[in-house]
Every structure is written in C-alpha cells, then in structure tokens.
PDB file of C-alpha atoms and ligand atoms in Angstrom:
ATOM      1  CA  MET A  10      93.164 103.451 122.561  1.00 94.00           C
ATOM      2  CA  PRO A  11      96.008 104.917 120.426  1.00 94.00           C
ATOM      3  CA  GLY A  12      97.876 105.884 123.623  1.00 96.00           C
ATOM      4  CA  ALA A  13      97.544 102.363 125.020  1.00 97.00           C
ATOM      5  CA  THR A  14      98.681 100.938 121.674  1.00 97.00           C
ATOM      6  CA  ALA A  15     101.782 103.125 121.834  1.00 98.00           C
ATOM      7  CA  TYR A  16     102.448 102.294 125.486  1.00 98.00           C
ATOM      8  CA  PHE A  17     102.130  98.493 125.346  1.00 98.00           C
ATOM      9  CA  GLY A  18     103.639  98.215 121.882  1.00 97.00           C
ATOM     10  CA  LEU A  19     106.777 100.119 122.829  1.00 98.00           C
ATOM     11  CA  LYS A  20     107.168  98.704 126.311  1.00 98.00           C
ATOM     12  CA  ASP A  21     106.294  95.065 125.693  1.00 97.00           C
ATOM     13  CA  ALA A  22     106.245  94.187 121.991  1.00 97.00           C
ATOM     14  CA  ALA A  23     109.396  96.230 121.262  1.00 98.00           C
ATOM     15  CA  SER A  24     110.967  95.595 124.700  1.00 98.00           C
ATOM     16  CA  PHE A  25     112.114  99.212 124.724  1.00 98.00           C
ATOM     17  CA  LYS A  26     115.301  99.893 126.690  1.00 98.00           C
ATOM     18  CA  LYS A  27     116.808 103.183 127.811  1.00 98.00           C
ATOM     19  CA  GLY A  28     119.425 104.284 125.262  1.00 98.00           C
ATOM     20  CA  ASP A  29     117.678 102.653 122.281  1.00 98.00           C
ATOM     21  CA  ILE A  30     117.690 104.359 118.897  1.00 98.00           C
ATOM     22  CA  VAL A  31     114.070 104.201 117.707  1.00 98.00           C
ATOM     23  CA  LEU A  32     112.374 104.538 114.327  1.00 98.00           C
ATOM     24  CA  VAL A  33     108.615 105.262 114.346  1.00 98.00           C
ATOM     25  CA  SER A  34     106.637 105.167 111.102  1.00 98.00           C
ATOM     26  CA  GLY A  35     103.311 107.010 110.922  1.00 98.00           C
ATOM     27  CA  ALA A  36     104.901 109.469 113.342  1.00 98.00           C
ATOM     28  CA  ALA A  37     102.346 112.270 112.862  1.00 98.00           C
ATOM     29  CA  GLY A  38      99.466 109.899 113.575  1.00 97.00           C
ATOM     30  CA  ALA A  39      97.620 109.136 116.767  1.00 97.00           C
ATOM     31  CA  VAL A  40      99.704 106.083 117.698  1.00 98.00           C
ATOM     32  CA  GLY A  41     103.060 107.149 116.269  1.00 98.00           C
ATOM     33  CA  SER A  42     103.115 110.579 117.891  1.00 98.00           C
ATOM     34  CA  ALA A  43     102.556 108.974 121.307  1.00 98.00           C
ATOM     35  CA  VAL A  44     105.238 106.331 120.684  1.00 98.00           C
ATOM     36  CA  GLY A  45     107.914 108.924 119.963  1.00 98.00           C
ATOM     37  CA  GLN A  46     107.048 111.024 123.003  1.00 98.00           C
ATOM     38  CA  LEU A  47     107.061 108.002 125.318  1.00 98.00           C
ATOM     39  CA  ALA A  48     110.387 106.855 123.879  1.00 98.00           C
ATOM     40  CA  LYS A  49     111.910 110.270 124.610  1.00 98.00           C
ATOM     41  CA  LEU A  50     110.450 110.365 128.139  1.00 98.00           C
ATOM     42  CA  TRP A  51     111.746 106.837 128.819  1.00 98.00           C
ATOM     43  CA  GLY A  52     115.301 107.721 127.761  1.00 98.00           C
ATOM     44  CA  ALA A  53     115.731 106.851 124.082  1.00 98.00           C
ATOM     45  CA  LYS A  54     119.074 107.967 122.708  1.00 98.00           C
ATOM     46  CA  GLN A  55     117.500 109.119 119.453  1.00 98.00           C
ATOM     47  CA  VAL A  56     113.967 109.005 118.023  1.00 98.00           C
ATOM     48  CA  ILE A  57     113.406 109.287 114.275  1.00 98.00           C
ATOM     49  CA  GLY A  58     109.941 109.484 112.701  1.00 98.00           C
ATOM     50  CA  THR A  59     108.616 109.088 109.192  1.00 98.00           C
ATOM     51  CA  ALA A  60     105.560 110.982 107.941  1.00 98.00           C
ATOM     52  CA  GLY A  61     103.992 112.223 104.712  1.00 97.00           C
ATOM     53  CA  GLY A  62     105.098 115.725 103.692  1.00 97.00           C
ATOM     54  CA  PRO A  63     107.129 118.586 105.162  1.00 98.00           C
ATOM     55  CA  ASP A  64     104.307 120.021 107.311  1.00 98.00           C
ATOM     56  CA  LYS A  65     103.705 116.756 109.133  1.00 98.00           C
ATOM     57  CA  CYS A  66     107.465 116.211 109.550  1.00 98.00           C
ATOM     58  CA  LYS A  67     107.789 119.688 111.064  1.00 98.00           C
ATOM     59  CA  LEU A  68     104.947 118.940 113.491  1.00 98.00           C
ATOM     60  CA  VAL A  69     106.607 115.685 114.526  1.00 98.00           C
ATOM     61  CA  VAL A  70     109.828 117.489 115.450  1.00 98.00           C
ATOM     62  CA  ASP A  71     108.436 120.795 116.777  1.00 98.00           C
ATOM     63  CA  LYS A  72     105.418 119.585 118.724  1.00 98.00           C
ATOM     64  CA  TYR A  73     106.187 115.950 119.566  1.00 98.00           C
ATOM     65  CA  GLY A  74     109.927 116.416 120.152  1.00 98.00           C
ATOM     66  CA  PHE A  75     111.300 113.726 117.813  1.00 98.00           C
ATOM     67  CA  ASP A  76     114.976 114.269 116.944  1.00 98.00           C
ATOM     68  CA  ALA A  77     114.208 114.134 113.219  1.00 98.00           C
ATOM     69  CA  CYS A  78     111.447 113.152 110.826  1.00 98.00           C
ATOM     70  CA  ILE A  79     111.877 111.837 107.279  1.00 98.00           C
ATOM     71  CA  ASP A  80     109.299 112.566 104.579  1.00 98.00           C
ATOM     72  CA  TYR A  81     108.654 109.097 103.170  1.00 98.00           C
ATOM     73  CA  LYS A  82     107.040 110.608 100.072  1.00 98.00           C
ATOM     74  CA  LYS A  83     110.329 112.340  99.209  1.00 98.00           C
ATOM     75  CA  PHE A  84     112.523 109.423 100.288  1.00 98.00           C
ATOM     76  CA  ASP A  85     110.222 107.077  98.446  1.00 97.00           C
ATOM     77  CA  THR A  86     112.379 104.010  97.804  1.00 96.00           C
ATOM     78  CA  GLU A  87     114.209 101.618 100.086  1.00 95.00           C
ATOM     79  CA  GLU A  88     117.538 102.924  98.777  1.00 96.00           C
ATOM     80  CA  LYS A  89     116.737 106.596  99.411  1.00 98.00           C
ATOM     81  CA  MET A  90     115.203 105.917 102.833  1.00 98.00           C
ATOM     82  CA  THR A  91     118.137 103.738 103.894  1.00 97.00           C
ATOM     83  CA  ALA A  92     120.639 106.416 102.860  1.00 98.00           C
ATOM     84  CA  GLU A  93     118.787 109.116 104.809  1.00 98.00           C
ATOM     85  CA  LEU A  94     118.455 106.920 107.885  1.00 98.00           C
ATOM     86  CA  LYS A  95     122.146 106.094 107.688  1.00 98.00           C
ATOM     87  CA  ARG A  96     122.982 109.793 107.553  1.00 98.00           C
ATOM     88  CA  LEU A  97     120.885 110.439 110.677  1.00 98.00           C
ATOM     89  CA  CYS A  98     121.864 107.251 112.548  1.00 98.00           C
ATOM     90  CA  PRO A  99     125.343 106.256 111.372  1.00 98.00           C
ATOM     91  CA  ASP A 100     125.673 103.635 114.125  1.00 96.00           C
ATOM     92  CA  GLY A 101     122.391 101.919 113.223  1.00 97.00           C
ATOM     93  CA  LEU A 102     119.016 101.491 114.906  1.00 98.00           C
ATOM     94  CA  ASP A 103     117.622  99.302 117.686  1.00 98.00           C
ATOM     95  CA  VAL A 104     113.822  99.525 117.574  1.00 98.00           C
ATOM     96  CA  HIS A 105     111.234  99.980 114.856  1.00 98.00           C
ATOM     97  CA  PHE A 106     107.660 100.767 115.882  1.00 98.00           C
ATOM     98  CA  ASP A 107     106.031  99.850 112.587  1.00 96.00           C
ATOM     99  CA  ASN A 108     102.677 101.433 111.762  1.00 95.00           C
ATOM    100  CA  VAL A 109     103.075 101.449 107.999  1.00 94.00           C
ATOM    101  CA  GLY A 110     105.137  98.588 106.491  1.00 91.00           C
ATOM    102  CA  GLY A 111     106.609  98.895 102.984  1.00 90.00           C
ATOM    103  CA  HIS A 112     109.926 100.512 102.164  1.00 93.00           C
ATOM    104  CA  VAL A 113     110.360 102.110 105.607  1.00 95.00           C
ATOM    105  CA  SER A 114     110.341  98.679 107.266  1.00 93.00           C
ATOM    106  CA  ASP A 115     112.797  97.302 104.706  1.00 92.00           C
ATOM    107  CA  SER A 116     115.115 100.256 105.304  1.00 95.00           C
ATOM    108  CA  PHE A 117     115.105  99.653 109.053  1.00 96.00           C
ATOM    109  CA  LEU A 118     116.241  96.076 108.491  1.00 93.00           C
ATOM    110  CA  ASN A 119     119.139  97.346 106.380  1.00 94.00           C
ATOM    111  CA  LEU A 120     120.452  99.290 109.371  1.00 96.00           C
ATOM    112  CA  VAL A 121     119.258  97.401 112.433  1.00 96.00           C
ATOM    113  CA  ARG A 122     121.844  96.537 115.046  1.00 96.00           C
ATOM    114  CA  LYS A 123     122.278  93.060 116.496  1.00 95.00           C
ATOM    115  CA  HIS A 124     119.297  92.019 118.671  1.00 95.00           C
ATOM    116  CA  GLY A 125     117.121  94.826 117.351  1.00 97.00           C
ATOM    117  CA  ARG A 126     113.367  94.643 117.794  1.00 97.00           C
ATOM    118  CA  VAL A 127     110.361  95.397 115.612  1.00 96.00           C
ATOM    119  CA  ALA A 128     106.894  95.959 117.083  1.00 96.00           C
ATOM    120  CA  VAL A 129     104.504  95.344 114.197  1.00 94.00           C
ATOM    121  CA  CYS A 130     101.524  97.543 115.027  1.00 95.00           C
ATOM    122  CA  GLY A 131     100.039  98.238 111.602  1.00 92.00           C
ATOM    123  CA  SER A 132     100.743  98.082 107.900  1.00 89.00           C
ATOM    124  CA  ILE A 133      98.613 100.846 106.442  1.00 91.00           C
ATOM    125  CA  SER A 134     100.662 101.105 103.238  1.00 89.00           C
ATOM    126  CA  GLN A 135      99.482  97.586 102.355  1.00 85.00           C
ATOM    127  CA  TYR A 136      95.861  97.503 103.588  1.00 87.00           C
ATOM    128  CA  ASN A 137      94.448  98.311 100.152  1.00 87.00           C
ATOM    129  CA  ASP A 138      96.894  96.298  98.058  1.00 85.00           C
ATOM    130  CA  ALA A 139      95.043  94.124  95.572  1.00 84.00           C
ATOM    131  CA  LYS A 140      97.846  91.565  95.895  1.00 78.00           C
ATOM    132  CA  PRO A 141      99.670  91.608  99.207  1.00 70.00           C
ATOM    133  CA  PRO A 142     103.232  90.261  99.116  1.00 69.00           C
ATOM    134  CA  LEU A 143     103.347  86.499  99.571  1.00 64.00           C
ATOM    135  CA  CYS A 144     105.848  86.784 102.391  1.00 60.00           C
ATOM    136  CA  PRO A 145     108.027  89.508 103.865  1.00 59.00           C
ATOM    137  CA  SER A 146     111.215  89.867 101.839  1.00 63.00           C
ATOM    138  CA  PRO A 147     113.830  90.355 104.523  1.00 69.00           C
ATOM    139  CA  TRP A 148     114.076  87.041 106.362  1.00 69.00           C
ATOM    140  CA  VAL A 149     117.802  86.674 105.678  1.00 71.00           C
ATOM    141  CA  LYS A 150     118.489  90.045 107.285  1.00 79.00           C
ATOM    142  CA  VAL A 151     116.359  88.990 110.257  1.00 81.00           C
ATOM    143  CA  ILE A 152     118.493  85.899 110.745  1.00 77.00           C
ATOM    144  CA  TYR A 153     121.903  87.475 110.663  1.00 78.00           C
ATOM    145  CA  THR A 154     120.951  90.374 112.910  1.00 85.00           C
ATOM    146  CA  SER A 155     118.987  88.190 115.399  1.00 89.00           C
ATOM    147  CA  VAL A 156     116.141  90.670 115.187  1.00 91.00           C
ATOM    148  CA  ARG A 157     112.944  89.914 117.068  1.00 94.00           C
ATOM    149  CA  ILE A 158     109.739  90.790 115.211  1.00 93.00           C
ATOM    150  CA  GLN A 159     106.644  90.873 117.415  1.00 94.00           C
ATOM    151  CA  GLY A 160     103.153  91.568 116.188  1.00 94.00           C
ATOM    152  CA  PHE A 161     100.595  92.707 118.745  1.00 96.00           C
ATOM    153  CA  LEU A 162      97.056  93.940 119.254  1.00 96.00           C
ATOM    154  CA  VAL A 163      96.343  96.549 121.894  1.00 97.00           C
ATOM    155  CA  TYR A 164      93.504  94.376 123.188  1.00 95.00           C
ATOM    156  CA  ASP A 165      96.070  91.698 124.141  1.00 96.00           C
ATOM    157  CA  TYR A 166      96.864  94.039 127.040  1.00 97.00           C
ATOM    158  CA  HIS A 167      93.331  94.526 128.281  1.00 95.00           C
ATOM    159  CA  GLU A 168      94.169  93.232 131.766  1.00 96.00           C
ATOM    160  CA  HIS A 169      97.000  95.769 132.107  1.00 97.00           C
ATOM    161  CA  TRP A 170      94.971  98.826 131.076  1.00 96.00           C
ATOM    162  CA  GLN A 171      95.142 100.393 134.558  1.00 97.00           C
ATOM    163  CA  GLU A 172      98.953 100.368 134.463  1.00 97.00           C
ATOM    164  CA  PHE A 173      98.799 102.428 131.258  1.00 98.00           C
ATOM    165  CA  LEU A 174      96.293 104.888 132.749  1.00 97.00           C
ATOM    166  CA  ASP A 175      98.326 105.302 135.949  1.00 98.00           C
ATOM    167  CA  GLU A 176     101.519 106.116 134.047  1.00 97.00           C
ATOM    168  CA  VAL A 177     100.335 108.039 131.004  1.00 97.00           C
ATOM    169  CA  HIS A 178      97.287 109.972 132.229  1.00 97.00           C
ATOM    170  CA  PRO A 179      99.429 112.196 134.511  1.00 97.00           C
ATOM    171  CA  LEU A 180     101.849 112.827 131.631  1.00 97.00           C
ATOM    172  CA  VAL A 181      98.980 114.120 129.474  1.00 97.00           C
ATOM    173  CA  LYS A 182      97.670 116.264 132.351  1.00 97.00           C
ATOM    174  CA  GLN A 183     101.163 117.760 132.810  1.00 97.00           C
ATOM    175  CA  ASN A 184     101.414 118.477 129.050  1.00 96.00           C
ATOM    176  CA  LYS A 185     104.370 116.115 128.785  1.00 97.00           C
ATOM    177  CA  ILE A 186     102.474 114.196 126.090  1.00 97.00           C
ATOM    178  CA  GLN A 187     100.992 116.309 123.295  1.00 97.00           C
ATOM    179  CA  TYR A 188      98.322 115.176 120.862  1.00 96.00           C
ATOM    180  CA  GLU A 189      96.257 116.382 117.926  1.00 96.00           C
ATOM    181  CA  GLU A 190      92.798 115.464 116.673  1.00 96.00           C
ATOM    182  CA  THR A 191      91.163 115.941 113.280  1.00 97.00           C
ATOM    183  CA  VAL A 192      87.415 116.304 113.875  1.00 97.00           C
ATOM    184  CA  VAL A 193      84.963 115.666 111.053  1.00 96.00           C
ATOM    185  CA  GLU A 194      81.351 116.649 111.783  1.00 96.00           C
ATOM    186  CA  GLY A 195      78.383 114.467 110.823  1.00 96.00           C
ATOM    187  CA  PHE A 196      77.567 110.749 110.633  1.00 96.00           C
ATOM    188  CA  GLU A 197      77.298 110.966 106.850  1.00 97.00           C
ATOM    189  CA  LYS A 198      80.978 111.957 106.708  1.00 96.00           C
ATOM    190  CA  LEU A 199      82.099 108.592 108.163  1.00 96.00           C
ATOM    191  CA  PRO A 200      83.178 107.068 104.803  1.00 96.00           C
ATOM    192  CA  GLU A 201      85.030 110.246 103.873  1.00 95.00           C
ATOM    193  CA  ALA A 202      86.836 110.240 107.225  1.00 97.00           C
ATOM    194  CA  LEU A 203      87.764 106.573 106.902  1.00 96.00           C
ATOM    195  CA  ASN A 204      89.070 107.016 103.361  1.00 96.00           C
ATOM    196  CA  GLY A 205      90.975 110.084 104.545  1.00 96.00           C
ATOM    197  CA  LEU A 206      93.173 107.880 106.731  1.00 96.00           C
ATOM    198  CA  PHE A 207      94.660 106.331 103.602  1.00 96.00           C
ATOM    199  CA  LYS A 208      95.440 109.731 102.108  1.00 95.00           C
ATOM    200  CA  GLY A 209      96.926 111.271 105.237  1.00 96.00           C
ATOM    201  CA  ALA A 210      93.977 113.677 105.584  1.00 96.00           C
ATOM    202  CA  ASN A 211      94.226 113.502 109.367  1.00 96.00           C
ATOM    203  CA  VAL A 212      96.690 114.956 111.823  1.00 94.00           C
ATOM    204  CA  GLY A 213      96.548 112.896 115.003  1.00 95.00           C
ATOM    205  CA  LYS A 214      93.410 110.937 115.822  1.00 96.00           C
ATOM    206  CA  MET A 215      90.656 111.062 113.213  1.00 97.00           C
ATOM    207  CA  VAL A 216      87.398 111.650 115.113  1.00 96.00           C
ATOM    208  CA  VAL A 217      83.897 111.738 113.634  1.00 96.00           C
ATOM    209  CA  LYS A 218      81.538 113.853 115.721  1.00 96.00           C
ATOM    210  CA  ILE A 219      77.887 112.718 115.495  1.00 92.00           C
TER     211      ILE A 219
HETATM  212  N1  NAP B 326      97.971  96.699 116.670  1.00 82.31           N
HETATM  213  C1  NAP B 326      96.992  97.421 117.222  1.00 82.31           C
HETATM  214  O1  NAP B 326      96.382  97.059 118.244  1.00 82.31           O
HETATM  215  C2  NAP B 326      96.630  98.730 116.605  1.00 82.31           C
HETATM  216  C3  NAP B 326      95.845  99.674 117.290  1.00 82.31           C
HETATM  217  C4  NAP B 326      95.582 100.911 116.684  1.00 82.31           C
HETATM  218  C5  NAP B 326      96.101 101.194 115.419  1.00 82.31           C
HETATM  219  N2  NAP B 326      96.831 100.244 114.768  1.00 82.31           N
HETATM  220  C6  NAP B 326      97.451 100.528 113.462  1.00 82.31           C
HETATM  221  O2  NAP B 326      98.448 101.507 113.729  1.00 82.31           O
HETATM  222  C7  NAP B 326      98.615 102.348 112.587  1.00 82.31           C
HETATM  223  C8  NAP B 326      98.448 103.809 113.005  1.00 82.31           C
HETATM  224  O3  NAP B 326      97.125 103.996 113.483  1.00 82.31           O
HETATM  225  P1  NAP B 326      96.629 105.470 113.872  1.00 82.31           P
HETATM  226  O4  NAP B 326      95.292 105.321 114.499  1.00 82.31           O
HETATM  227  O5  NAP B 326      97.717 106.176 114.604  1.00 82.31           O
HETATM  228  O6  NAP B 326      96.417 106.117 112.436  1.00 82.31           O
HETATM  229  P2  NAP B 326      96.965 107.504 111.935  1.00 82.31           P
HETATM  230  O7  NAP B 326      98.450 107.366 111.822  1.00 82.31           O
HETATM  231  O8  NAP B 326      96.455 108.564 112.838  1.00 82.31           O
HETATM  232  O9  NAP B 326      96.286 107.676 110.474  1.00 82.31           O
HETATM  233  C9  NAP B 326      96.700 107.007 109.390  1.00 82.31           C
HETATM  234  C10 NAP B 326      97.967 107.653 108.762  1.00 82.31           C
HETATM  235  O10 NAP B 326      98.653 106.664 108.011  1.00 82.31           O
HETATM  236  C11 NAP B 326      99.421 107.309 107.029  1.00 82.31           C
HETATM  237  N3  NAP B 326      99.318 106.593 105.749  1.00 82.31           N
HETATM  238  C12 NAP B 326      98.201 106.371 105.038  1.00 82.31           C
HETATM  239  N4  NAP B 326      98.503 105.683 103.916  1.00 82.31           N
HETATM  240  C13 NAP B 326      99.840 105.478 103.938  1.00 82.31           C
HETATM  241  C14 NAP B 326     100.748 104.833 103.047  1.00 82.31           C
HETATM  242  N5  NAP B 326     100.348 104.248 101.917  1.00 82.31           N
HETATM  243  N6  NAP B 326     102.064 104.814 103.381  1.00 82.31           N
HETATM  244  C15 NAP B 326     102.480 105.379 104.526  1.00 82.31           C
HETATM  245  N7  NAP B 326     101.675 106.013 105.413  1.00 82.31           N
HETATM  246  C16 NAP B 326     100.361 106.056 105.113  1.00 82.31           C
HETATM  247  C17 NAP B 326      98.882 108.738 106.884  1.00 82.31           C
HETATM  248  O11 NAP B 326      99.857 109.613 107.437  1.00 82.31           O
HETATM  249  P3  NAP B 326     100.901 110.391 106.483  1.00 82.31           P
HETATM  250  O12 NAP B 326     100.222 111.650 106.068  1.00 82.31           O
HETATM  251  O13 NAP B 326     102.080 110.573 107.354  1.00 82.31           O
HETATM  252  O14 NAP B 326     101.130 109.495 105.300  1.00 82.31           O
HETATM  253  C18 NAP B 326      97.635 108.737 107.766  1.00 82.31           C
HETATM  254  O15 NAP B 326      97.404 109.989 108.360  1.00 82.31           O
HETATM  255  C19 NAP B 326      97.595 101.864 111.574  1.00 82.31           C
HETATM  256  O16 NAP B 326      98.265 100.992 110.680  1.00 82.31           O
HETATM  257  C20 NAP B 326      96.559 101.122 112.398  1.00 82.31           C
HETATM  258  O17 NAP B 326      95.898 100.147 111.645  1.00 82.31           O
HETATM  259  C21 NAP B 326      97.114  99.040 115.341  1.00 82.31           C
END
C-alpha cells in the first residue's frame, strides 16, 4: 500500500515530469522513501527530503539516494526551512509530495516555481492538533504561482493497481527500490506501535507481527 501511494501520488496527483525538482516530507517513512526513489528513477533533476533527526536524514541520502535531506527538527520554523531549501535549490522547486503538512509545506510555497504541484498525501504533523487551522494560510502564494494542489487517497487508484505492480514489483526485485520495516511483536503492542508513528519511532513501514 505505501508503494502504491507513492506511485500514484507522484505520477498522477503531482503530475511528475522528468527534470522536476521534488521535495518529499516524511522522507524516511514508508511512503516518502518510495516517492524519492521513484522520482530519481523517473528522471527528477533533484530530490530533497525532510525527516526527523540526523540518523534518518543520513538513511534517506545513503540508502534511498535522495540528493539531500533536511532535519525538520533542526530547521524547525518556516523561516529556517525556507532558507535551507533556498540554499539547496536556489532556482526553486516544482513538486511537493506532502506527507506531513506544517512549516515544511509553507516553506515549499515560498519557493515553488510557476505551475508547481503539490500532492497532498498526509498531514501527520496536524493529526493530533486539538484545534486544526481554520484554513491553509498560503492561498495568496497559490494564486500568484498558479500552483495546483491535489489531495488523493491511494484507494482512488484501485482500478489501476496492476499498472503499479507491473512497473514497481520488478524494481523491488532488482533492488532498485530499497525499503525498511520496523517490526513490533505482539497484538498487545498495537497501541504502542500506533503511537510510535507520531514520535518517529519507526523507520520505514511500521508492522505489528501477531
Ligand atoms: N493519501 C493516502 O492514500 C495515504 C496512504 C498512506 C499513507 N498516507 C499518509 O502518508 C503519510 C506517511 O505515511 P507512512 O505510512 O509512510 O508513515 P511513516 O512516514 O512511515 O510514519 C510516520 C512518520 O511521520 C513522521 N512524523 C510523525 N509526527 C510528525 C510531526 N509532528 N511532524 C513531522 N513528521 C512527523 C515520523 O517521521 P520522522 O521521524 O521523520 O519525524 C514518523 O516516522 C502519513 O501522513 C499517512 O497518513 C496517506
């Protein structure tokens, strides 16, 4: 499921094109790690990830082949994140595969090029907010950059599942797509595993073995 989410989200929701400069949040996670690898295989000019902490950022670059990964806990405001993104991508960005929301998404909109695209996959930084924001803040930026923002659910693509399997399964078999799993043993550990997602306890897909 995370692989299909990455595949359809990047290809369709983000309308990925060869030569795009791509920002992937949640880059060490199950979906994000696959997005970055597919973007590289499909000819992205540059792929930047964001993840929590230096170890995860190192994994994103060393194992998944992203060009760079920014620790969002260090660059923890829109201003800091925008400055770091600008340093890495001085000409701006084309695509944001958004797993997280929050200040990373706002920073992308500060630097997006004309006709950029956002695939809104998830918003994990806001799932537990007691008071979610009333509306996204950046509509003015969206207007003057003609950005297209497309939300999606992987199950929207149910009828196209075979296309995903035909293209991506061989890439996994050939080790061209790498992945990680965090396995927690025991049914009683389900709540702990679920809560762990919000603390970054997992690397790759969180799996509960029962
Ligand atoms: N649209 C769809 O059909 C669809 C399908 C599957 C998943 N999703 C969504 O896609 C996103 C990624 O899913 P996944 O399965 O690949 O999960 P995941 O990235 O493997 O696990 C969750 C990760 O989110 C990060 N995180 C947690 N709290 C955060 C916060 N406050 N700010 C920033 N990052 C935070 C943590 O990584 P760090 O250690 O890096 O912080 C954590 O490891 C989720 O938002 C999920 O809901 C959507």
